[in-house]
Amino acid sequence: MKLKELESCLQQVDGFEEPKILLEQYPTSPHIAGCMLYTIHNTFDDIQNKLVADLGCGCGVLSIGAAVLDAGLCVGFDIDEDALDIFKGNVEDFELSNIDMVQCDVCSIGSSYAKKFDTVIMNPPFGTKHNQGIDMQFLQTAISMASTAVYSLHKTSTRDSSDMTCQHLISSTKRSRLIFKWTSFDLLQHKRQKGNRVALQNFSYRLL
Ligand SMILES: C[S@@+](CC[C@H](N)C(=O)[O-])C[C@H]1O[C@@H](n2cnc3c(N)ncnc32)[C@H](O)[C@@H]1O
């Protein structure tokens, strides 16, 4: 599938009706979601036939993109029932059978899903609404759940703390080889248009 096709497909995904600011319910735009998923799929082959988790899935734009790109199964996790109701409606509209969802607090998942997923994708809360540090808790959970790769969107200003968190967590897993990098995913145009909140870069790591 071409990037433009993926992006226009994701434009059909319904978003939050009444976004809850305290839960940082800012949707990933079809452009960012499309660029991110297209790269994960085409450059790293981490979606097709893989078991994918989407943490803080909201209305499901990342999950739906992963499912459209033929994930074996994509499971979305979110704390908010209203968002998951919209996500369910989206799944029905898209007639997808390779999606599931779980309502839970991602920060309380602990080791229940340790290494159960190949790939974790997410646009986590950034920790700007009296929930400081939640982005790092999401990263910690993602790293524990993934056997191969984590792809996560973060504010550029938190790059150093994200790097430190990941290096610490990854070294404690004692994996032999690690590819650990930030990728911009061609988001600069978006960054210029939308200002600080979406001044994002994509952090990703793969364990081999
Ligand atoms: C920035 S939004 C991203 C939504 C969606 N993934 C997207 O890309 O459009 C963050 C999401 O995290 C969810 N969230 C916030 N705190 C959470 C928590 N403790 N556990 C699970 N989900 C949470 C919110 O409800 C929201 O849907």
PDB file of C-alpha atoms and ligand atoms in Angstrom:
ATOM      1  CA  MET A   1       0.000   0.000   0.000  1.00  0.00           C
ATOM      2  CA  LYS A   2       1.291   3.472  -0.854  1.00  0.00           C
ATOM      3  CA  LEU A   3       1.779   6.074   1.885  1.00  0.00           C
ATOM      4  CA  LYS A   4      -0.885   8.342   0.368  1.00  0.00           C
ATOM      5  CA  GLU A   5      -3.403   5.470   0.327  1.00  0.00           C
ATOM      6  CA  LEU A   6      -2.651   4.613   3.950  1.00  0.00           C
ATOM      7  CA  GLU A   7      -2.989   8.244   4.973  1.00  0.00           C
ATOM      8  CA  SER A   8      -6.294   8.689   3.189  1.00  0.00           C
ATOM      9  CA  CYS A   9      -7.577   5.448   4.693  1.00  0.00           C
ATOM     10  CA  LEU A  10      -6.700   6.748   8.178  1.00  0.00           C
ATOM     11  CA  GLN A  11      -8.611   9.949   7.458  1.00  0.00           C
ATOM     12  CA  GLN A  12     -11.784   7.840   7.734  1.00  0.00           C
ATOM     13  CA  VAL A  13     -11.068   6.958  11.386  1.00  0.00           C
ATOM     14  CA  ASP A  14     -13.438   8.742  13.805  1.00  0.00           C
ATOM     15  CA  GLY A  15     -11.655  10.648  16.593  1.00  0.00           C
ATOM     16  CA  PHE A  16     -12.513  11.677  20.163  1.00  0.00           C
ATOM     17  CA  GLU A  17     -15.969  13.253  20.493  1.00  0.00           C
ATOM     18  CA  GLU A  18     -15.199  15.072  23.746  1.00  0.00           C
ATOM     19  CA  PRO A  19     -11.451  14.732  24.330  1.00  0.00           C
ATOM     20  CA  LYS A  20     -10.490  14.432  28.006  1.00  0.00           C
ATOM     21  CA  ILE A  21      -7.626  16.820  28.460  1.00  0.00           C
ATOM     22  CA  LEU A  22      -6.467  15.240  31.722  1.00  0.00           C
ATOM     23  CA  LEU A  23      -5.984  11.971  29.810  1.00  0.00           C
ATOM     24  CA  GLU A  24      -4.145  13.899  27.075  1.00  0.00           C
ATOM     25  CA  GLN A  25      -6.563  12.733  24.424  1.00  0.00           C
ATOM     26  CA  TYR A  26      -4.824  14.334  21.462  1.00  0.00           C
ATOM     27  CA  PRO A  27      -5.265  12.159  18.386  1.00  0.00           C
ATOM     28  CA  THR A  28      -2.352  11.272  16.120  1.00  0.00           C
ATOM     29  CA  SER A  29      -3.040  12.907  12.780  1.00  0.00           C
ATOM     30  CA  PRO A  30      -3.517  10.622   9.752  1.00  0.00           C
ATOM     31  CA  HIS A  31      -0.298  12.097   8.331  1.00  0.00           C
ATOM     32  CA  ILE A  32       1.856  11.249  11.353  1.00  0.00           C
ATOM     33  CA  ALA A  33       0.178   7.869  11.889  1.00  0.00           C
ATOM     34  CA  GLY A  34       0.608   7.059   8.200  1.00  0.00           C
ATOM     35  CA  CYS A  35       4.313   8.048   8.110  1.00  0.00           C
ATOM     36  CA  MET A  36       5.053   6.153  11.284  1.00  0.00           C
ATOM     37  CA  LEU A  37       3.275   2.937  10.284  1.00  0.00           C
ATOM     38  CA  TYR A  38       4.504   3.045   6.703  1.00  0.00           C
ATOM     39  CA  THR A  39       8.124   3.190   7.929  1.00  0.00           C
ATOM     40  CA  ILE A  40       7.608   0.481  10.552  1.00  0.00           C
ATOM     41  CA  HIS A  41       6.085  -1.746   7.892  1.00  0.00           C
ATOM     42  CA  ASN A  42       8.282  -1.038   4.882  1.00  0.00           C
ATOM     43  CA  THR A  43      11.656  -0.373   6.487  1.00  0.00           C
ATOM     44  CA  PHE A  44      11.566  -2.714   9.474  1.00  0.00           C
ATOM     45  CA  ASP A  45       8.902  -5.306   8.597  1.00  0.00           C
ATOM     46  CA  ASP A  46       7.513  -5.121  12.138  1.00  0.00           C
ATOM     47  CA  ILE A  47       3.764  -5.204  11.338  1.00  0.00           C
ATOM     48  CA  GLN A  48       2.720  -7.812   8.788  1.00  0.00           C
ATOM     49  CA  ASN A  49       1.754 -11.083  10.525  1.00  0.00           C
ATOM     50  CA  LYS A  50       3.073  -9.689  13.830  1.00  0.00           C
ATOM     51  CA  LEU A  51       1.357  -9.478  17.189  1.00  0.00           C
ATOM     52  CA  VAL A  52       1.175  -5.736  17.791  1.00  0.00           C
ATOM     53  CA  ALA A  53       0.152  -3.781  20.918  1.00  0.00           C
ATOM     54  CA  ASP A  54      -1.000  -0.146  20.820  1.00  0.00           C
ATOM     55  CA  LEU A  55      -0.687   1.475  24.266  1.00  0.00           C
ATOM     56  CA  GLY A  56      -3.051   4.387  24.932  1.00  0.00           C
ATOM     57  CA  CYS A  57      -4.856   3.476  21.733  1.00  0.00           C
ATOM     58  CA  GLY A  58      -7.651   6.056  22.076  1.00  0.00           C
ATOM     59  CA  CYS A  59     -10.008   5.769  19.103  1.00  0.00           C
ATOM     60  CA  GLY A  60      -7.561   3.444  17.405  1.00  0.00           C
ATOM     61  CA  VAL A  61      -5.916   5.279  14.521  1.00  0.00           C
ATOM     62  CA  LEU A  62      -2.574   3.468  15.028  1.00  0.00           C
ATOM     63  CA  SER A  63      -4.230   0.088  15.639  1.00  0.00           C
ATOM     64  CA  ILE A  64      -6.410   0.427  12.566  1.00  0.00           C
ATOM     65  CA  GLY A  65      -3.407   1.366  10.449  1.00  0.00           C
ATOM     66  CA  ALA A  66      -1.509  -1.668  11.743  1.00  0.00           C
ATOM     67  CA  ALA A  67      -4.501  -3.917  11.039  1.00  0.00           C
ATOM     68  CA  VAL A  68      -4.879  -2.516   7.518  1.00  0.00           C
ATOM     69  CA  LEU A  69      -1.187  -3.320   6.969  1.00  0.00           C
ATOM     70  CA  ASP A  70      -1.973  -6.937   7.856  1.00  0.00           C
ATOM     71  CA  ALA A  71      -0.862  -7.270  11.452  1.00  0.00           C
ATOM     72  CA  GLY A  72      -1.583 -10.807  12.638  1.00  0.00           C
ATOM     73  CA  LEU A  73      -3.452  -9.183  15.511  1.00  0.00           C
ATOM     74  CA  CYS A  74      -3.308  -5.685  16.965  1.00  0.00           C
ATOM     75  CA  VAL A  75      -4.473  -5.200  20.566  1.00  0.00           C
ATOM     76  CA  GLY A  76      -5.258  -1.664  21.737  1.00  0.00           C
ATOM     77  CA  PHE A  77      -5.015  -0.752  25.428  1.00  0.00           C
ATOM     78  CA  ASP A  78      -6.681   2.354  26.892  1.00  0.00           C
ATOM     79  CA  ILE A  79      -8.045   3.453  30.256  1.00  0.00           C
ATOM     80  CA  ASP A  80     -11.039   5.283  28.793  1.00  0.00           C
ATOM     81  CA  GLU A  81     -14.270   3.466  27.993  1.00  0.00           C
ATOM     82  CA  ASP A  82     -15.635   6.306  25.830  1.00  0.00           C
ATOM     83  CA  ALA A  83     -12.559   6.224  23.593  1.00  0.00           C
ATOM     84  CA  LEU A  84     -12.802   2.456  23.281  1.00  0.00           C
ATOM     85  CA  ASP A  85     -16.478   2.735  22.281  1.00  0.00           C
ATOM     86  CA  ILE A  86     -15.448   4.973  19.379  1.00  0.00           C
ATOM     87  CA  PHE A  87     -12.609   2.564  18.589  1.00  0.00           C
ATOM     88  CA  LYS A  88     -15.156  -0.319  18.417  1.00  0.00           C
ATOM     89  CA  GLY A  89     -17.286   1.703  15.982  1.00  0.00           C
ATOM     90  CA  ASN A  90     -14.203   2.330  13.822  1.00  0.00           C
ATOM     91  CA  VAL A  91     -13.332  -1.368  13.791  1.00  0.00           C
ATOM     92  CA  GLU A  92     -16.887  -2.193  12.663  1.00  0.00           C
ATOM     93  CA  ASP A  93     -16.830   0.472   9.954  1.00  0.00           C
ATOM     94  CA  PHE A  94     -13.497  -0.838   8.621  1.00  0.00           C
ATOM     95  CA  GLU A  95     -14.728  -4.467   8.890  1.00  0.00           C
ATOM     96  CA  LEU A  96     -11.474  -5.559  10.505  1.00  0.00           C
ATOM     97  CA  SER A  97     -11.178  -8.907  12.260  1.00  0.00           C
ATOM     98  CA  ASN A  98      -7.532  -8.639  13.365  1.00  0.00           C
ATOM     99  CA  ILE A  99      -8.107  -6.103  16.172  1.00  0.00           C
ATOM    100  CA  ASP A 100      -8.869  -6.541  19.854  1.00  0.00           C
ATOM    101  CA  MET A 101      -8.949  -4.081  22.753  1.00  0.00           C
ATOM    102  CA  VAL A 102      -8.436  -4.060  26.503  1.00  0.00           C
ATOM    103  CA  GLN A 103      -9.623  -1.404  28.934  1.00  0.00           C
ATOM    104  CA  CYS A 104      -6.934  -0.896  31.569  1.00  0.00           C
ATOM    105  CA  ASP A 105      -4.469   1.517  33.133  1.00  0.00           C
ATOM    106  CA  VAL A 106      -1.280   0.942  31.148  1.00  0.00           C
ATOM    107  CA  CYS A 107       0.761   1.993  34.194  1.00  0.00           C
ATOM    108  CA  SER A 108      -0.662  -0.970  36.137  1.00  0.00           C
ATOM    109  CA  ILE A 109      -0.061  -3.669  33.550  1.00  0.00           C
ATOM    110  CA  GLY A 110       3.164  -4.736  35.266  1.00  0.00           C
ATOM    111  CA  SER A 111       4.575  -7.950  33.882  1.00  0.00           C
ATOM    112  CA  SER A 112       1.240  -9.507  32.844  1.00  0.00           C
ATOM    113  CA  TYR A 113       2.157  -9.305  29.143  1.00  0.00           C
ATOM    114  CA  ALA A 114       5.937  -9.688  29.409  1.00  0.00           C
ATOM    115  CA  LYS A 115       7.374 -10.301  25.918  1.00  0.00           C
ATOM    116  CA  LYS A 116       3.935 -11.378  24.662  1.00  0.00           C
ATOM    117  CA  PHE A 117       3.981  -8.980  21.676  1.00  0.00           C
ATOM    118  CA  ASP A 118       6.386  -8.664  18.766  1.00  0.00           C
ATOM    119  CA  THR A 119       5.906  -4.944  18.327  1.00  0.00           C
ATOM    120  CA  VAL A 120       4.556  -2.110  20.477  1.00  0.00           C
ATOM    121  CA  ILE A 121       3.390   1.136  18.861  1.00  0.00           C
ATOM    122  CA  MET A 122       2.157   4.145  20.800  1.00  0.00           C
ATOM    123  CA  ASN A 123       1.540   7.850  21.089  1.00  0.00           C
ATOM    124  CA  PRO A 124       1.570   7.988  24.888  1.00  0.00           C
ATOM    125  CA  PRO A 125       0.421  10.818  27.147  1.00  0.00           C
ATOM    126  CA  PHE A 126       3.361  13.215  27.506  1.00  0.00           C
ATOM    127  CA  GLY A 127       2.936  13.803  31.231  1.00  0.00           C
ATOM    128  CA  THR A 128       1.891  17.445  30.989  1.00  0.00           C
ATOM    129  CA  LYS A 129      -1.401  17.211  32.962  1.00  0.00           C
ATOM    130  CA  HIS A 130      -0.450  16.534  36.584  1.00  0.00           C
ATOM    131  CA  ASN A 131       0.763  13.139  35.438  1.00  0.00           C
ATOM    132  CA  GLN A 132       4.479  13.834  35.137  1.00  0.00           C
ATOM    133  CA  GLY A 133       6.510  10.760  34.254  1.00  0.00           C
ATOM    134  CA  ILE A 134       3.627   8.858  32.638  1.00  0.00           C
ATOM    135  CA  ASP A 135       5.458   8.872  29.274  1.00  0.00           C
ATOM    136  CA  MET A 136       8.369   7.012  30.886  1.00  0.00           C
ATOM    137  CA  GLN A 137       5.972   4.567  32.573  1.00  0.00           C
ATOM    138  CA  PHE A 138       4.422   3.842  29.180  1.00  0.00           C
ATOM    139  CA  LEU A 139       7.923   3.289  27.752  1.00  0.00           C
ATOM    140  CA  GLN A 140       8.798   0.936  30.566  1.00  0.00           C
ATOM    141  CA  THR A 141       5.625  -1.086  30.006  1.00  0.00           C
ATOM    142  CA  ALA A 142       6.159  -1.113  26.233  1.00  0.00           C
ATOM    143  CA  ILE A 143       9.715  -2.370  26.588  1.00  0.00           C
ATOM    144  CA  SER A 144       8.564  -5.135  28.897  1.00  0.00           C
ATOM    145  CA  MET A 145       5.780  -6.200  26.501  1.00  0.00           C
ATOM    146  CA  ALA A 146       7.745  -6.228  23.226  1.00  0.00           C
ATOM    147  CA  SER A 147      10.018  -9.006  22.095  1.00  0.00           C
ATOM    148  CA  THR A 148      11.319  -7.128  19.049  1.00  0.00           C
ATOM    149  CA  ALA A 149      10.499  -3.458  18.697  1.00  0.00           C
ATOM    150  CA  VAL A 150       8.947  -0.394  20.287  1.00  0.00           C
ATOM    151  CA  TYR A 151       7.905   2.655  18.288  1.00  0.00           C
ATOM    152  CA  SER A 152       6.798   5.614  20.331  1.00  0.00           C
ATOM    153  CA  LEU A 153       6.117   9.304  19.749  1.00  0.00           C
ATOM    154  CA  HIS A 154       7.685  11.787  22.162  1.00  0.00           C
ATOM    155  CA  LYS A 155       8.268  15.476  22.573  1.00  0.00           C
ATOM    156  CA  THR A 156      11.724  16.364  21.343  1.00  0.00           C
ATOM    157  CA  SER A 157      12.407  18.090  24.672  1.00  0.00           C
ATOM    158  CA  THR A 158      12.140  14.757  26.503  1.00  0.00           C
ATOM    159  CA  ARG A 159      14.666  13.043  24.284  1.00  0.00           C
ATOM    160  CA  ASP A 160      17.425  12.846  26.906  1.00  0.00           C
ATOM    161  CA  SER A 161      15.203  11.376  29.625  1.00  0.00           C
ATOM    162  CA  SER A 162      13.669   8.918  27.138  1.00  0.00           C
ATOM    163  CA  ASP A 163      17.140   7.829  26.056  1.00  0.00           C
ATOM    164  CA  MET A 164      18.253   7.338  29.646  1.00  0.00           C
ATOM    165  CA  THR A 165      15.120   5.407  30.588  1.00  0.00           C
ATOM    166  CA  CYS A 166      15.454   3.129  27.598  1.00  0.00           C
ATOM    167  CA  GLN A 167      19.153   2.530  28.005  1.00  0.00           C
ATOM    168  CA  HIS A 168      18.625   1.617  31.625  1.00  0.00           C
ATOM    169  CA  LEU A 169      15.673  -0.682  30.907  1.00  0.00           C
ATOM    170  CA  ILE A 170      17.279  -2.304  27.926  1.00  0.00           C
ATOM    171  CA  SER A 171      20.595  -2.974  29.622  1.00  0.00           C
ATOM    172  CA  SER A 172      18.682  -4.669  32.421  1.00  0.00           C
ATOM    173  CA  THR A 173      17.214  -7.085  29.854  1.00  0.00           C
ATOM    174  CA  LYS A 174      20.774  -8.198  28.975  1.00  0.00           C
ATOM    175  CA  ARG A 175      20.088  -8.460  25.253  1.00  0.00           C
ATOM    176  CA  SER A 176      23.149  -8.960  23.117  1.00  0.00           C
ATOM    177  CA  ARG A 177      22.572  -6.463  20.316  1.00  0.00           C
ATOM    178  CA  LEU A 178      20.576  -3.351  20.187  1.00  0.00           C
ATOM    179  CA  ILE A 179      19.581  -0.836  17.587  1.00  0.00           C
ATOM    180  CA  PHE A 180      18.466   2.275  19.366  1.00  0.00           C
ATOM    181  CA  LYS A 181      17.646   5.431  17.521  1.00  0.00           C
ATOM    182  CA  TRP A 182      15.491   8.434  16.937  1.00  0.00           C
ATOM    183  CA  THR A 183      13.867   8.821  13.573  1.00  0.00           C
ATOM    184  CA  SER A 184      12.134  11.953  12.396  1.00  0.00           C
ATOM    185  CA  PHE A 185       9.700  10.245   9.984  1.00  0.00           C
ATOM    186  CA  ASP A 186       9.476  13.351   7.870  1.00  0.00           C
ATOM    187  CA  LEU A 187       7.473  15.138  10.542  1.00  0.00           C
ATOM    188  CA  LEU A 188       9.239  18.466  10.314  1.00  0.00           C
ATOM    189  CA  GLN A 189       6.582  20.030   8.153  1.00  0.00           C
ATOM    190  CA  HIS A 190       3.965  19.023  10.657  1.00  0.00           C
ATOM    191  CA  LYS A 191       6.077  20.372  13.488  1.00  0.00           C
ATOM    192  CA  ARG A 192       6.293  23.770  11.824  1.00  0.00           C
ATOM    193  CA  GLN A 193       2.549  23.862  11.207  1.00  0.00           C
ATOM    194  CA  LYS A 194       1.310  22.806  14.595  1.00  0.00           C
ATOM    195  CA  GLY A 195       3.711  24.160  17.197  1.00  0.00           C
ATOM    196  CA  ASN A 196       4.891  22.666  20.434  1.00  0.00           C
ATOM    197  CA  ARG A 197       2.459  19.959  21.400  1.00  0.00           C
ATOM    198  CA  VAL A 198       3.175  17.978  18.287  1.00  0.00           C
ATOM    199  CA  ALA A 199       6.846  18.816  18.117  1.00  0.00           C
ATOM    200  CA  LEU A 200       7.370  15.138  17.936  1.00  0.00           C
ATOM    201  CA  GLN A 201      10.059  12.813  16.956  1.00  0.00           C
ATOM    202  CA  ASN A 202       9.743   9.141  16.859  1.00  0.00           C
ATOM    203  CA  PHE A 203      11.796   7.134  19.216  1.00  0.00           C
ATOM    204  CA  SER A 204      12.265   3.549  18.309  1.00  0.00           C
ATOM    205  CA  TYR A 205      14.383   0.650  19.338  1.00  0.00           C
ATOM    206  CA  ARG A 206      14.744  -2.877  18.136  1.00  0.00           C
ATOM    207  CA  LEU A 207      16.261  -5.772  20.012  1.00  0.00           C
ATOM    208  CA  LEU A 208      17.894  -8.369  17.817  1.00  0.00           C
TER     209      LEU A 208
HETATM  210  C1  LIG B   1      -2.085  11.236  22.996  1.00  0.00           C
HETATM  211  S1  LIG B   1      -3.515  10.185  23.130  1.00  0.00           S
HETATM  212  C2  LIG B   1      -3.208   9.049  21.800  1.00  0.00           C
HETATM  213  C3  LIG B   1      -4.468   8.383  21.321  1.00  0.00           C
HETATM  214  C4  LIG B   1      -4.299   7.439  20.125  1.00  0.00           C
HETATM  215  N1  LIG B   1      -3.294   6.436  20.373  1.00  0.00           N
HETATM  216  C5  LIG B   1      -3.911   8.170  18.886  1.00  0.00           C
HETATM  217  O1  LIG B   1      -2.805   7.931  18.415  1.00  0.00           O
HETATM  218  O2  LIG B   1      -4.705   8.951  18.385  1.00  0.00           O
HETATM  219  C6  LIG B   1      -3.135   9.258  24.608  1.00  0.00           C
HETATM  220  C7  LIG B   1      -4.131   8.180  24.971  1.00  0.00           C
HETATM  221  O3  LIG B   1      -3.691   7.567  26.182  1.00  0.00           O
HETATM  222  C8  LIG B   1      -4.818   7.256  26.985  1.00  0.00           C
HETATM  223  N2  LIG B   1      -4.376   7.190  28.374  1.00  0.00           N
HETATM  224  C9  LIG B   1      -4.031   8.206  29.207  1.00  0.00           C
HETATM  225  N3  LIG B   1      -3.633   7.730  30.387  1.00  0.00           N
HETATM  226  C10 LIG B   1      -3.719   6.377  30.309  1.00  0.00           C
HETATM  227  C11 LIG B   1      -3.425   5.315  31.194  1.00  0.00           C
HETATM  228  N4  LIG B   1      -2.953   5.534  32.432  1.00  0.00           N
HETATM  229  N5  LIG B   1      -3.632   4.042  30.784  1.00  0.00           N
HETATM  230  C12 LIG B   1      -4.114   3.798  29.533  1.00  0.00           C
HETATM  231  N6  LIG B   1      -4.414   4.760  28.648  1.00  0.00           N
HETATM  232  C13 LIG B   1      -4.203   6.035  29.023  1.00  0.00           C
HETATM  233  C14 LIG B   1      -5.799   8.370  26.705  1.00  0.00           C
HETATM  234  O4  LIG B   1      -7.135   7.998  27.006  1.00  0.00           O
HETATM  235  C15 LIG B   1      -5.555   8.620  25.228  1.00  0.00           C
HETATM  236  O5  LIG B   1      -6.434   7.850  24.441  1.00  0.00           O
END
